[in-house]
Amino acid sequence: MSVQLSYKEGVLTAKLTGEIDHHSAREMREAIDDTAQKLKPYCLRLDFMEVPFMDSSGVGLILGRVRLCNFWRGRVVLCGLSPNLNKMVELAGISSVAAIERRAG
Amino acid sequence: MMKPVNQAQISFPSYSVNEGFGRAAVAAFLAQLDPTVADLADMRTAVSEAVTNAIVHGYRDKKGTVYISAKIFEDGKAVVRVRDKGCGIPDVKQAMEPLFTTGGEERAGLGFAVMQSFCDSVRVTSTVGRGTSVTLTKHFEPKE
């Protein structure tokens, strides 16, 4: 499974695994939205630690989840971004709509 | 015009599952330039955007073949061309504007912006009804 979901005290964490492109993003999106719409978490945490590659489809994935969580005033937090992924996230200006936790170490 | 020191051609049907194959094949070929991890990641990303455009936009109505050619030159330059025989782009200038997309709300509209930012140059030629060709050029500095 490319998305592992866990929920604790209003925080839904989606641990993404594998390359994110137009092909894989759809499956990830469906997996996240299914659960997020039921739980309406105040915080959706997207964990990219196990994502070695992401193109602009990943930006679409993030922005789409920000839009979804806006419906119940939830927020999106990104964590585990590698330098490559961070470059994409910065280019897209995502830090204005989602919080970014720096990778430890 | 300098002659390439090596070149490769690949083609595959426009199934989205092949996006990963396309960028990985190009990255494997360019590895002989001994690129830095960051430079190779940039080119891999740019190729992914171009291949996705061919599949999502070029072949939106019908399946077709995506053609990739990669050339490397003595001075460390790589030229990668991604071509489709799909519907073509009526207004290339507009298509290259950041956030312009015809791909629906889950497409960020950043494909060309990413290619331009991650490569040295991006050249697009397109004919409506005939297809689109995207040429990505990047100079790879040898590793220290």
PDB file of C-alpha atoms in Angstrom:
ATOM      1  CA  MET A   1       0.000   0.000   0.000  1.00  0.00           C
ATOM      2  CA  SER A   2       1.359   3.410  -0.934  1.00  0.00           C
ATOM      3  CA  VAL A   3      -0.486   5.275   1.832  1.00  0.00           C
ATOM      4  CA  GLN A   4      -0.511   4.306   5.496  1.00  0.00           C
ATOM      5  CA  LEU A   5      -3.034   6.202   7.588  1.00  0.00           C
ATOM      6  CA  SER A   6      -3.088   6.663  11.326  1.00  0.00           C
ATOM      7  CA  TYR A   7      -5.326   8.847  13.460  1.00  0.00           C
ATOM      8  CA  LYS A   8      -4.700  10.217  16.903  1.00  0.00           C
ATOM      9  CA  GLU A   9      -6.373  13.077  18.771  1.00  0.00           C
ATOM     10  CA  GLY A  10      -7.650  14.933  15.732  1.00  0.00           C
ATOM     11  CA  VAL A  11      -4.488  14.464  13.683  1.00  0.00           C
ATOM     12  CA  LEU A  12      -4.658  12.246  10.613  1.00  0.00           C
ATOM     13  CA  THR A  13      -1.197  11.191   9.444  1.00  0.00           C
ATOM     14  CA  ALA A  14      -0.764   9.875   5.913  1.00  0.00           C
ATOM     15  CA  LYS A  15       2.579   8.167   5.448  1.00  0.00           C
ATOM     16  CA  LEU A  16       3.252   8.175   1.718  1.00  0.00           C
ATOM     17  CA  THR A  17       5.570   5.588   0.211  1.00  0.00           C
ATOM     18  CA  GLY A  18       7.047   5.508  -3.277  1.00  0.00           C
ATOM     19  CA  GLU A  19       7.434   7.922  -6.183  1.00  0.00           C
ATOM     20  CA  ILE A  20       4.648  10.473  -6.593  1.00  0.00           C
ATOM     21  CA  ASP A  21       3.662  11.216 -10.161  1.00  0.00           C
ATOM     22  CA  HIS A  22       0.443  11.663 -12.116  1.00  0.00           C
ATOM     23  CA  HIS A  23      -0.021   7.874 -12.124  1.00  0.00           C
ATOM     24  CA  SER A  24       0.485   7.199  -8.412  1.00  0.00           C
ATOM     25  CA  ALA A  25      -1.053  10.442  -7.110  1.00  0.00           C
ATOM     26  CA  ARG A  26      -4.587   9.347  -7.900  1.00  0.00           C
ATOM     27  CA  GLU A  27      -4.429   6.255  -5.735  1.00  0.00           C
ATOM     28  CA  MET A  28      -2.861   8.234  -2.888  1.00  0.00           C
ATOM     29  CA  ARG A  29      -5.494  10.950  -3.193  1.00  0.00           C
ATOM     30  CA  GLU A  30      -8.358   8.458  -3.034  1.00  0.00           C
ATOM     31  CA  ALA A  31      -6.877   6.690  -0.018  1.00  0.00           C
ATOM     32  CA  ILE A  32      -6.397   9.948   1.894  1.00  0.00           C
ATOM     33  CA  ASP A  33      -9.729  11.555   0.980  1.00  0.00           C
ATOM     34  CA  ASP A  34     -11.779   8.498   1.863  1.00  0.00           C
ATOM     35  CA  THR A  35     -10.602   8.633   5.460  1.00  0.00           C
ATOM     36  CA  ALA A  36     -10.170  12.394   5.775  1.00  0.00           C
ATOM     37  CA  GLN A  37     -13.771  13.067   4.734  1.00  0.00           C
ATOM     38  CA  LYS A  38     -15.024  10.689   7.417  1.00  0.00           C
ATOM     39  CA  LEU A  39     -12.776  11.912  10.240  1.00  0.00           C
ATOM     40  CA  LYS A  40     -12.513  15.618   9.315  1.00  0.00           C
ATOM     41  CA  PRO A  41      -9.221  15.977  11.189  1.00  0.00           C
ATOM     42  CA  TYR A  42      -8.170  19.421  12.365  1.00  0.00           C
ATOM     43  CA  CYS A  43      -4.720  18.520  11.085  1.00  0.00           C
ATOM     44  CA  LEU A  44      -3.757  16.361   8.107  1.00  0.00           C
ATOM     45  CA  ARG A  45      -0.101  15.443   8.291  1.00  0.00           C
ATOM     46  CA  LEU A  46       1.486  14.306   5.019  1.00  0.00           C
ATOM     47  CA  ASP A  47       4.688  12.379   5.680  1.00  0.00           C
ATOM     48  CA  PHE A  48       7.099  12.317   2.709  1.00  0.00           C
ATOM     49  CA  MET A  49       9.969  10.520   4.461  1.00  0.00           C
ATOM     50  CA  GLU A  50       9.614   7.472   2.176  1.00  0.00           C
ATOM     51  CA  VAL A  51       9.043   9.439  -1.036  1.00  0.00           C
ATOM     52  CA  PRO A  52      12.227   9.454  -3.137  1.00  0.00           C
ATOM     53  CA  PHE A  53      10.698  11.375  -6.057  1.00  0.00           C
ATOM     54  CA  MET A  54       7.857  13.769  -6.682  1.00  0.00           C
ATOM     55  CA  ASP A  55       6.953  15.843  -9.727  1.00  0.00           C
ATOM     56  CA  SER A  56       4.327  18.600  -9.927  1.00  0.00           C
ATOM     57  CA  SER A  57       1.608  15.972  -9.502  1.00  0.00           C
ATOM     58  CA  GLY A  58       2.664  15.973  -5.852  1.00  0.00           C
ATOM     59  CA  VAL A  59       1.975  19.699  -5.732  1.00  0.00           C
ATOM     60  CA  GLY A  60      -1.519  19.009  -7.056  1.00  0.00           C
ATOM     61  CA  LEU A  61      -1.915  16.312  -4.420  1.00  0.00           C
ATOM     62  CA  ILE A  62      -0.932  18.696  -1.608  1.00  0.00           C
ATOM     63  CA  LEU A  63      -3.001  21.655  -2.843  1.00  0.00           C
ATOM     64  CA  GLY A  64      -6.039  19.434  -3.364  1.00  0.00           C
ATOM     65  CA  ARG A  65      -5.810  18.210   0.257  1.00  0.00           C
ATOM     66  CA  VAL A  66      -5.431  21.780   1.520  1.00  0.00           C
ATOM     67  CA  ARG A  67      -8.604  22.647  -0.361  1.00  0.00           C
ATOM     68  CA  LEU A  68     -10.412  19.614   1.047  1.00  0.00           C
ATOM     69  CA  CYS A  69      -9.428  20.337   4.659  1.00  0.00           C
ATOM     70  CA  ASN A  70     -10.534  23.945   4.248  1.00  0.00           C
ATOM     71  CA  PHE A  71     -14.114  22.656   4.192  1.00  0.00           C
ATOM     72  CA  TRP A  72     -13.895  21.898   7.926  1.00  0.00           C
ATOM     73  CA  ARG A  73     -11.179  24.456   8.672  1.00  0.00           C
ATOM     74  CA  GLY A  74      -8.515  21.802   9.025  1.00  0.00           C
ATOM     75  CA  ARG A  75      -4.911  22.485   8.148  1.00  0.00           C
ATOM     76  CA  VAL A  76      -2.242  20.517   6.300  1.00  0.00           C
ATOM     77  CA  VAL A  77       1.274  19.896   7.582  1.00  0.00           C
ATOM     78  CA  LEU A  78       4.079  18.475   5.427  1.00  0.00           C
ATOM     79  CA  CYS A  79       7.012  16.614   6.911  1.00  0.00           C
ATOM     80  CA  GLY A  80       9.967  14.494   5.833  1.00  0.00           C
ATOM     81  CA  LEU A  81      10.677  16.428   2.619  1.00  0.00           C
ATOM     82  CA  SER A  82      14.039  15.617   1.020  1.00  0.00           C
ATOM     83  CA  PRO A  83      15.987  18.482  -0.614  1.00  0.00           C
ATOM     84  CA  ASN A  84      14.627  17.448  -4.037  1.00  0.00           C
ATOM     85  CA  LEU A  85      11.040  17.498  -2.837  1.00  0.00           C
ATOM     86  CA  ASN A  86      11.633  20.708  -0.965  1.00  0.00           C
ATOM     87  CA  LYS A  87      12.765  22.386  -4.183  1.00  0.00           C
ATOM     88  CA  MET A  88       9.447  21.453  -5.811  1.00  0.00           C
ATOM     89  CA  VAL A  89       7.443  22.610  -2.786  1.00  0.00           C
ATOM     90  CA  GLU A  90       9.268  25.949  -2.734  1.00  0.00           C
ATOM     91  CA  LEU A  91       8.836  26.506  -6.460  1.00  0.00           C
ATOM     92  CA  ALA A  92       5.085  26.009  -6.030  1.00  0.00           C
ATOM     93  CA  GLY A  93       4.916  28.397  -3.054  1.00  0.00           C
ATOM     94  CA  ILE A  94       3.198  25.802  -0.907  1.00  0.00           C
ATOM     95  CA  SER A  95       4.503  27.257   2.354  1.00  0.00           C
ATOM     96  CA  SER A  96       1.811  29.943   2.096  1.00  0.00           C
ATOM     97  CA  VAL A  97      -0.996  27.355   2.422  1.00  0.00           C
ATOM     98  CA  ALA A  98       0.566  24.489   4.389  1.00  0.00           C
ATOM     99  CA  ALA A  99       2.978  24.283   7.312  1.00  0.00           C
ATOM    100  CA  ILE A 100       6.288  22.567   6.600  1.00  0.00           C
ATOM    101  CA  GLU A 101       8.094  20.656   9.331  1.00  0.00           C
ATOM    102  CA  ARG A 102      11.804  20.468   8.679  1.00  0.00           C
ATOM    103  CA  ARG A 103      13.361  17.053   8.454  1.00  0.00           C
ATOM    104  CA  ALA A 104      15.233  16.157  11.602  1.00  0.00           C
ATOM    105  CA  GLY A 105      18.999  15.650  11.335  1.00  0.00           C
TER     106      GLY A 105
ATOM    107  CA  MET B   1      26.405  21.600 -34.591  1.00  0.00           C
ATOM    108  CA  MET B   2      28.392  19.298 -32.337  1.00  0.00           C
ATOM    109  CA  LYS B   3      27.852  15.583 -32.736  1.00  0.00           C
ATOM    110  CA  PRO B   4      26.553  13.705 -29.707  1.00  0.00           C
ATOM    111  CA  VAL B   5      28.974  11.248 -28.121  1.00  0.00           C
ATOM    112  CA  ASN B   6      26.120   8.914 -27.287  1.00  0.00           C
ATOM    113  CA  GLN B   7      22.386   8.739 -27.790  1.00  0.00           C
ATOM    114  CA  ALA B   8      19.370   6.620 -26.954  1.00  0.00           C
ATOM    115  CA  GLN B   9      15.804   6.344 -28.123  1.00  0.00           C
ATOM    116  CA  ILE B  10      12.902   4.857 -26.285  1.00  0.00           C
ATOM    117  CA  SER B  11       9.199   4.746 -27.019  1.00  0.00           C
ATOM    118  CA  PHE B  12       6.221   3.383 -25.153  1.00  0.00           C
ATOM    119  CA  PRO B  13       2.423   3.536 -25.193  1.00  0.00           C
ATOM    120  CA  SER B  14       0.847   6.480 -23.391  1.00  0.00           C
ATOM    121  CA  TYR B  15      -0.223   4.533 -20.300  1.00  0.00           C
ATOM    122  CA  SER B  16       0.303   6.542 -17.143  1.00  0.00           C
ATOM    123  CA  VAL B  17       2.043   3.564 -15.550  1.00  0.00           C
ATOM    124  CA  ASN B  18       4.901   4.219 -18.028  1.00  0.00           C
ATOM    125  CA  GLU B  19       5.668   7.689 -16.621  1.00  0.00           C
ATOM    126  CA  GLY B  20       8.044   6.150 -14.096  1.00  0.00           C
ATOM    127  CA  PHE B  21       9.733   4.055 -16.763  1.00  0.00           C
ATOM    128  CA  GLY B  22      10.296   7.068 -19.039  1.00  0.00           C
ATOM    129  CA  ARG B  23      12.061   9.225 -16.457  1.00  0.00           C
ATOM    130  CA  ALA B  24      13.999   6.292 -14.998  1.00  0.00           C
ATOM    131  CA  ALA B  25      15.256   5.215 -18.437  1.00  0.00           C
ATOM    132  CA  VAL B  26      16.493   8.736 -19.216  1.00  0.00           C
ATOM    133  CA  ALA B  27      18.153   9.052 -15.802  1.00  0.00           C
ATOM    134  CA  ALA B  28      19.886   5.687 -16.263  1.00  0.00           C
ATOM    135  CA  PHE B  29      21.222   6.801 -19.646  1.00  0.00           C
ATOM    136  CA  LEU B  30      22.433  10.183 -18.336  1.00  0.00           C
ATOM    137  CA  ALA B  31      24.211   8.521 -15.419  1.00  0.00           C
ATOM    138  CA  GLN B  32      27.261   8.083 -17.691  1.00  0.00           C
ATOM    139  CA  LEU B  33      27.809  11.863 -17.450  1.00  0.00           C
ATOM    140  CA  ASP B  34      28.622  11.229 -13.779  1.00  0.00           C
ATOM    141  CA  PRO B  35      26.120  13.890 -12.707  1.00  0.00           C
ATOM    142  CA  THR B  36      25.530  15.077  -9.181  1.00  0.00           C
ATOM    143  CA  VAL B  37      22.518  13.581  -7.440  1.00  0.00           C
ATOM    144  CA  ALA B  38      20.772  16.972  -7.503  1.00  0.00           C
ATOM    145  CA  ASP B  39      21.365  17.583 -11.231  1.00  0.00           C
ATOM    146  CA  LEU B  40      20.136  14.134 -12.162  1.00  0.00           C
ATOM    147  CA  ALA B  41      17.068  14.543  -9.932  1.00  0.00           C
ATOM    148  CA  ASP B  42      16.300  17.841 -11.708  1.00  0.00           C
ATOM    149  CA  MET B  43      16.421  16.239 -15.142  1.00  0.00           C
ATOM    150  CA  ARG B  44      14.380  13.267 -13.934  1.00  0.00           C
ATOM    151  CA  THR B  45      11.711  15.673 -12.701  1.00  0.00           C
ATOM    152  CA  ALA B  46      11.687  17.704 -15.929  1.00  0.00           C
ATOM    153  CA  VAL B  47      11.354  14.530 -18.021  1.00  0.00           C
ATOM    154  CA  SER B  48       8.512  13.359 -15.785  1.00  0.00           C
ATOM    155  CA  GLU B  49       6.657  16.621 -16.430  1.00  0.00           C
ATOM    156  CA  ALA B  50       7.146  16.374 -20.202  1.00  0.00           C
ATOM    157  CA  VAL B  51       6.096  12.719 -20.351  1.00  0.00           C
ATOM    158  CA  THR B  52       3.048  13.431 -18.175  1.00  0.00           C
ATOM    159  CA  ASN B  53       2.062  16.308 -20.469  1.00  0.00           C
ATOM    160  CA  ALA B  54       2.278  13.992 -23.489  1.00  0.00           C
ATOM    161  CA  ILE B  55       0.096  11.391 -21.773  1.00  0.00           C
ATOM    162  CA  VAL B  56      -2.429  13.696 -20.071  1.00  0.00           C
ATOM    163  CA  HIS B  57      -2.723  16.416 -22.707  1.00  0.00           C
ATOM    164  CA  GLY B  58      -1.252  15.182 -26.001  1.00  0.00           C
ATOM    165  CA  TYR B  59      -3.086  11.879 -25.850  1.00  0.00           C
ATOM    166  CA  ARG B  60      -6.111  13.041 -23.884  1.00  0.00           C
ATOM    167  CA  ASP B  61      -8.571  11.575 -26.408  1.00  0.00           C
ATOM    168  CA  LYS B  62      -6.738   8.520 -27.656  1.00  0.00           C
ATOM    169  CA  LYS B  63      -3.795   6.366 -26.676  1.00  0.00           C
ATOM    170  CA  GLY B  64      -0.640   6.801 -28.696  1.00  0.00           C
ATOM    171  CA  THR B  65       3.106   6.456 -28.494  1.00  0.00           C
ATOM    172  CA  VAL B  66       5.445   8.653 -26.461  1.00  0.00           C
ATOM    173  CA  TYR B  67       8.886   9.028 -28.036  1.00  0.00           C
ATOM    174  CA  ILE B  68      11.957  10.039 -26.066  1.00  0.00           C
ATOM    175  CA  SER B  69      15.390  10.698 -27.465  1.00  0.00           C
ATOM    176  CA  ALA B  70      18.346  11.508 -25.246  1.00  0.00           C
ATOM    177  CA  LYS B  71      21.689  12.798 -26.471  1.00  0.00           C
ATOM    178  CA  ILE B  72      24.825  13.577 -24.566  1.00  0.00           C
ATOM    179  CA  PHE B  73      27.671  15.748 -25.756  1.00  0.00           C
ATOM    180  CA  GLU B  74      31.366  15.940 -24.983  1.00  0.00           C
ATOM    181  CA  ASP B  75      31.017  19.136 -22.958  1.00  0.00           C
ATOM    182  CA  GLY B  76      28.584  17.504 -20.521  1.00  0.00           C
ATOM    183  CA  LYS B  77      25.451  18.815 -22.159  1.00  0.00           C
ATOM    184  CA  ALA B  78      22.368  16.600 -22.300  1.00  0.00           C
ATOM    185  CA  VAL B  79      19.480  17.145 -24.689  1.00  0.00           C
ATOM    186  CA  VAL B  80      16.291  15.188 -24.074  1.00  0.00           C
ATOM    187  CA  ARG B  81      13.388  15.404 -26.472  1.00  0.00           C
ATOM    188  CA  VAL B  82       9.926  14.145 -25.529  1.00  0.00           C
ATOM    189  CA  ARG B  83       7.538  13.902 -28.437  1.00  0.00           C
ATOM    190  CA  ASP B  84       3.946  12.859 -28.963  1.00  0.00           C
ATOM    191  CA  LYS B  85       1.707  12.609 -31.999  1.00  0.00           C
ATOM    192  CA  GLY B  86      -1.316  13.794 -30.076  1.00  0.00           C
ATOM    193  CA  CYS B  87      -3.683  16.740 -30.285  1.00  0.00           C
ATOM    194  CA  GLY B  88      -1.069  19.510 -30.171  1.00  0.00           C
ATOM    195  CA  ILE B  89      -1.167  22.832 -28.306  1.00  0.00           C
ATOM    196  CA  PRO B  90      -3.092  25.717 -29.950  1.00  0.00           C
ATOM    197  CA  ASP B  91      -1.250  28.419 -27.979  1.00  0.00           C
ATOM    198  CA  VAL B  92       2.180  27.345 -26.727  1.00  0.00           C
ATOM    199  CA  LYS B  93       2.879  30.692 -25.069  1.00  0.00           C
ATOM    200  CA  GLN B  94      -0.291  30.456 -22.989  1.00  0.00           C
ATOM    201  CA  ALA B  95       0.335  26.784 -22.163  1.00  0.00           C
ATOM    202  CA  MET B  96       3.750  27.686 -20.749  1.00  0.00           C
ATOM    203  CA  GLU B  97       2.375  30.268 -18.337  1.00  0.00           C
ATOM    204  CA  PRO B  98       2.553  29.073 -14.725  1.00  0.00           C
ATOM    205  CA  LEU B  99      -0.785  27.833 -13.347  1.00  0.00           C
ATOM    206  CA  PHE B 100      -2.351  27.537 -16.800  1.00  0.00           C
ATOM    207  CA  THR B 101      -3.881  24.079 -17.024  1.00  0.00           C
ATOM    208  CA  THR B 102      -6.539  22.254 -18.941  1.00  0.00           C
ATOM    209  CA  GLY B 103      -6.034  19.184 -16.790  1.00  0.00           C
ATOM    210  CA  GLY B 104      -8.665  19.687 -14.091  1.00  0.00           C
ATOM    211  CA  GLU B 105      -8.352  20.740 -10.489  1.00  0.00           C
ATOM    212  CA  GLU B 106      -5.801  18.145  -9.365  1.00  0.00           C
ATOM    213  CA  ARG B 107      -3.273  19.344 -11.948  1.00  0.00           C
ATOM    214  CA  ALA B 108      -1.164  22.138 -10.545  1.00  0.00           C
ATOM    215  CA  GLY B 109      -0.447  23.748 -13.926  1.00  0.00           C
ATOM    216  CA  LEU B 110       3.232  23.835 -13.071  1.00  0.00           C
ATOM    217  CA  GLY B 111       4.630  21.417 -15.640  1.00  0.00           C
ATOM    218  CA  PHE B 112       6.394  23.929 -17.881  1.00  0.00           C
ATOM    219  CA  ALA B 113       7.428  26.114 -14.937  1.00  0.00           C
ATOM    220  CA  VAL B 114       9.123  23.094 -13.377  1.00  0.00           C
ATOM    221  CA  MET B 115      10.835  22.152 -16.649  1.00  0.00           C
ATOM    222  CA  GLN B 116      12.108  25.713 -17.049  1.00  0.00           C
ATOM    223  CA  SER B 117      13.273  25.906 -13.478  1.00  0.00           C
ATOM    224  CA  PHE B 118      14.960  22.471 -13.432  1.00  0.00           C
ATOM    225  CA  CYS B 119      16.645  22.679 -16.873  1.00  0.00           C
ATOM    226  CA  ASP B 120      18.830  25.227 -18.651  1.00  0.00           C
ATOM    227  CA  SER B 121      16.397  25.620 -21.511  1.00  0.00           C
ATOM    228  CA  VAL B 122      13.047  24.300 -22.693  1.00  0.00           C
ATOM    229  CA  ARG B 123      11.921  24.487 -26.291  1.00  0.00           C
ATOM    230  CA  VAL B 124       8.401  23.588 -27.332  1.00  0.00           C
ATOM    231  CA  THR B 125       7.104  23.121 -30.843  1.00  0.00           C
ATOM    232  CA  SER B 126       3.563  22.029 -31.487  1.00  0.00           C
ATOM    233  CA  THR B 127       1.123  21.642 -34.339  1.00  0.00           C
ATOM    234  CA  VAL B 128      -2.573  21.203 -33.628  1.00  0.00           C
ATOM    235  CA  GLY B 129      -3.648  17.753 -34.737  1.00  0.00           C
ATOM    236  CA  ARG B 130      -0.052  16.645 -35.292  1.00  0.00           C
ATOM    237  CA  GLY B 131       1.582  16.617 -31.896  1.00  0.00           C
ATOM    238  CA  THR B 132       4.043  18.306 -29.580  1.00  0.00           C
ATOM    239  CA  SER B 133       7.778  18.147 -29.077  1.00  0.00           C
ATOM    240  CA  VAL B 134       9.486  19.337 -25.901  1.00  0.00           C
ATOM    241  CA  THR B 135      13.271  19.674 -25.897  1.00  0.00           C
ATOM    242  CA  LEU B 136      15.007  19.884 -22.532  1.00  0.00           C
ATOM    243  CA  THR B 137      18.629  20.950 -22.353  1.00  0.00           C
ATOM    244  CA  LYS B 138      20.794  20.770 -19.275  1.00  0.00           C
ATOM    245  CA  HIS B 139      24.511  21.078 -18.761  1.00  0.00           C
ATOM    246  CA  PHE B 140      25.920  18.624 -16.239  1.00  0.00           C
ATOM    247  CA  GLU B 141      28.976  19.715 -14.310  1.00  0.00           C
ATOM    248  CA  PRO B 142      31.128  16.744 -13.461  1.00  0.00           C
ATOM    249  CA  LYS B 143      31.163  15.797  -9.778  1.00  0.00           C
ATOM    250  CA  GLU B 144      33.920  17.295  -7.667  1.00  0.00           C
TER     251      GLU B 144
END
